[in-house]
Coordinates of C-alpha atoms in Angstrom, one line a residue:
X1235 CA 42.1 9.2 9.7
X1236 CA 45.5 10.7 10.6
X1237 CA 43.5 12.7 13.4
X1238 CA 42.6 9.5 15.0
X1239 CA 46.1 8.1 14.8
X1240 CA 47.5 11.2 16.3
X1241 CA 45.1 10.9 19.3
X1242 CA 46.0 7.3 19.7
X1243 CA 49.9 7.5 19.6
X1244 CA 50.2 11.1 21.1
X1245 CA 48.3 10.1 24.3
X1246 CA 49.7 6.8 25.0
X1247 CA 49.7 7.3 28.8
X1248 CA 46.3 9.1 28.9
X1249 CA 42.8 7.8 28.1
X1250 CA 41.3 9.8 25.3
X1251 CA 37.6 9.6 24.3
X1252 CA 36.9 10.2 20.7
X1253 CA 33.5 10.5 18.9
X1254 CA 33.9 9.9 15.2
X1255 CA 30.6 10.8 13.4
X1256 CA 31.2 10.0 9.7
X1257 CA 28.7 10.9 7.0
X1258 CA 29.6 9.3 3.7
X1259 CA 27.9 8.9 0.3
X1260 CA 30.6 6.7 -1.3
X1261 CA 30.2 3.0 -0.2
X1262 CA 33.8 2.2 -1.6
X1263 CA 35.4 4.6 0.9
X1264 CA 33.5 3.1 4.0
X1265 CA 34.5 -0.4 2.8
X1266 CA 38.1 0.7 2.2
X1267 CA 38.5 2.1 5.7
X1268 CA 36.5 -0.5 7.6
X1269 CA 39.3 -2.6 8.8
X1270 CA 41.6 0.3 9.8
X1271 CA 39.0 2.1 11.9
X1272 CA 37.8 -1.2 13.3
X1273 CA 41.2 -2.0 14.6
X1274 CA 41.2 1.3 16.4
X1275 CA 37.8 0.6 18.0
X1276 CA 38.9 -2.8 19.2
X1277 CA 42.4 -1.9 20.6
X1278 CA 41.0 -1.3 24.1
X1279 CA 44.3 0.8 24.9
X1280 CA 44.2 4.5 25.5
X1281 CA 41.6 5.5 22.7
X1282 CA 38.0 5.2 23.6
X1283 CA 36.6 5.4 20.1
X1284 CA 32.8 6.0 19.9
X1285 CA 31.8 5.4 16.2
X1286 CA 28.7 6.6 14.3
X1287 CA 28.5 5.9 10.6
X1288 CA 26.0 7.2 8.2
X1289 CA 25.6 6.1 4.7
X1290 CA 24.0 9.0 2.7
X1291 CA 24.3 7.8 -0.7
X1292 CA 21.7 6.4 -3.1
X1293 CA 20.4 2.9 -2.4
X1294 CA 21.4 0.4 0.3
X1295 CA 25.1 -0.2 1.1
X1296 CA 26.2 -3.9 0.2
X1297 CA 28.3 -4.9 3.1
X1298 CA 31.0 -7.5 2.4
X1299 CA 30.9 -9.7 5.4
X1300 CA 31.7 -13.0 4.0
X1301 CA 35.5 -12.9 4.9
X1302 CA 35.2 -10.0 7.3
X1303 CA 37.5 -9.9 10.3
X1304 CA 36.1 -9.0 13.8
X1305 CA 37.4 -5.5 13.3
X1306 CA 35.4 -4.9 10.0
X1307 CA 32.2 -6.3 11.5
X1308 CA 32.6 -3.9 14.5
X1309 CA 32.9 -1.1 12.2
X1310 CA 29.8 -2.0 10.1
X1311 CA 27.8 -2.6 13.4
X1312 CA 28.0 1.2 13.7
X1313 CA 26.3 1.9 10.2
X1314 CA 23.1 3.6 9.8
X1315 CA 21.4 4.5 6.6
X1316 CA 20.5 8.3 6.3
X1317 CA 21.9 11.4 7.8
X1318 CA 23.0 12.1 11.3
X1319 CA 20.7 14.1 13.6
X1320 CA 23.3 16.8 14.6
X1321 CA 21.4 18.5 17.2
X1322 CA 21.1 15.3 19.1
X1323 CA 24.5 14.0 18.3
X1324 CA 26.1 17.3 19.5
X1325 CA 23.9 17.3 22.7
X1326 CA 25.0 13.7 23.4
X1327 CA 28.8 14.6 23.1
X1328 CA 28.2 17.5 25.4
X1329 CA 26.5 15.3 28.0
X1330 CA 29.2 12.7 27.6
X1331 CA 31.9 15.4 28.4
X1332 CA 29.9 16.5 31.3
X1333 CA 29.5 13.0 32.8
X1334 CA 33.2 12.4 32.4
X1335 CA 34.1 15.8 34.1
X1336 CA 35.4 17.4 30.8
X1337 CA 34.8 20.9 30.3
X1338 CA 36.0 20.8 26.7
X1339 CA 35.0 18.9 23.6
X1340 CA 37.2 19.0 20.6
X1341 CA 35.7 19.0 17.2
X1342 CA 37.3 18.4 13.7
X1343 CA 34.8 19.1 11.0
X1344 CA 35.8 18.2 7.5
X1345 CA 33.4 18.7 4.5
X1346 CA 31.8 21.5 2.5
X1347 CA 31.2 24.9 3.9
X1348 CA 27.5 24.3 4.1
X1349 CA 28.1 21.1 6.0
X1350 CA 30.4 22.9 8.4
X1351 CA 27.9 25.7 8.8
X1352 CA 25.0 23.3 9.6
X1353 CA 27.1 21.7 12.2
X1354 CA 28.2 25.0 13.8
X1355 CA 24.5 26.2 14.1
X1356 CA 23.6 23.2 16.1
X1357 CA 26.3 23.4 18.7
X1358 CA 24.6 23.4 22.1
X1359 CA 25.6 26.4 24.2
X1360 CA 26.6 25.5 27.8
X1361 CA 28.7 27.0 30.6
X1362 CA 29.7 23.5 31.5
X1363 CA 31.1 22.4 28.0
X1364 CA 33.2 24.4 25.5
X1365 CA 33.5 23.1 22.0
X1366 CA 36.9 23.7 20.5
X1367 CA 36.5 23.5 16.7
X1368 CA 38.7 23.1 14.0
X1369 CA 37.5 22.9 10.4
X1370 CA 38.5 22.3 6.9
X1371 CA 36.2 22.8 3.9
X1372 CA 36.3 21.3 0.5
X1373 CA 34.0 20.9 -2.4
X1374 CA 33.4 17.7 -4.4

């Protein structure tokens, strides 16, 4: 989440749009970071965070909402069971950049090499929007 913190604090005087598309198998990790990311979503300051969460693990995710804050609830409102439709997600990001008169969309991809390659194959080509990509790979 340090990338989001950097966007938030580095661009204090400039509105920054960020699309966080997070695909995660581990429900504990989603639950652990819900409050922190929910706070970033609800700040309403310079970071305009668009969150899409995907739980790809086995079974249904049990969401602990009994004592949840508004931040945690906002986080889990973005949750979908299953995998993201990357061709559509990337097309939506390209269209969002175009609508906001941005010619560049930055991407940070973190996951396995196979995951990274699947995303890279689906980046829409357009003379109006350039995807600037940084990736880090790991294996579980």
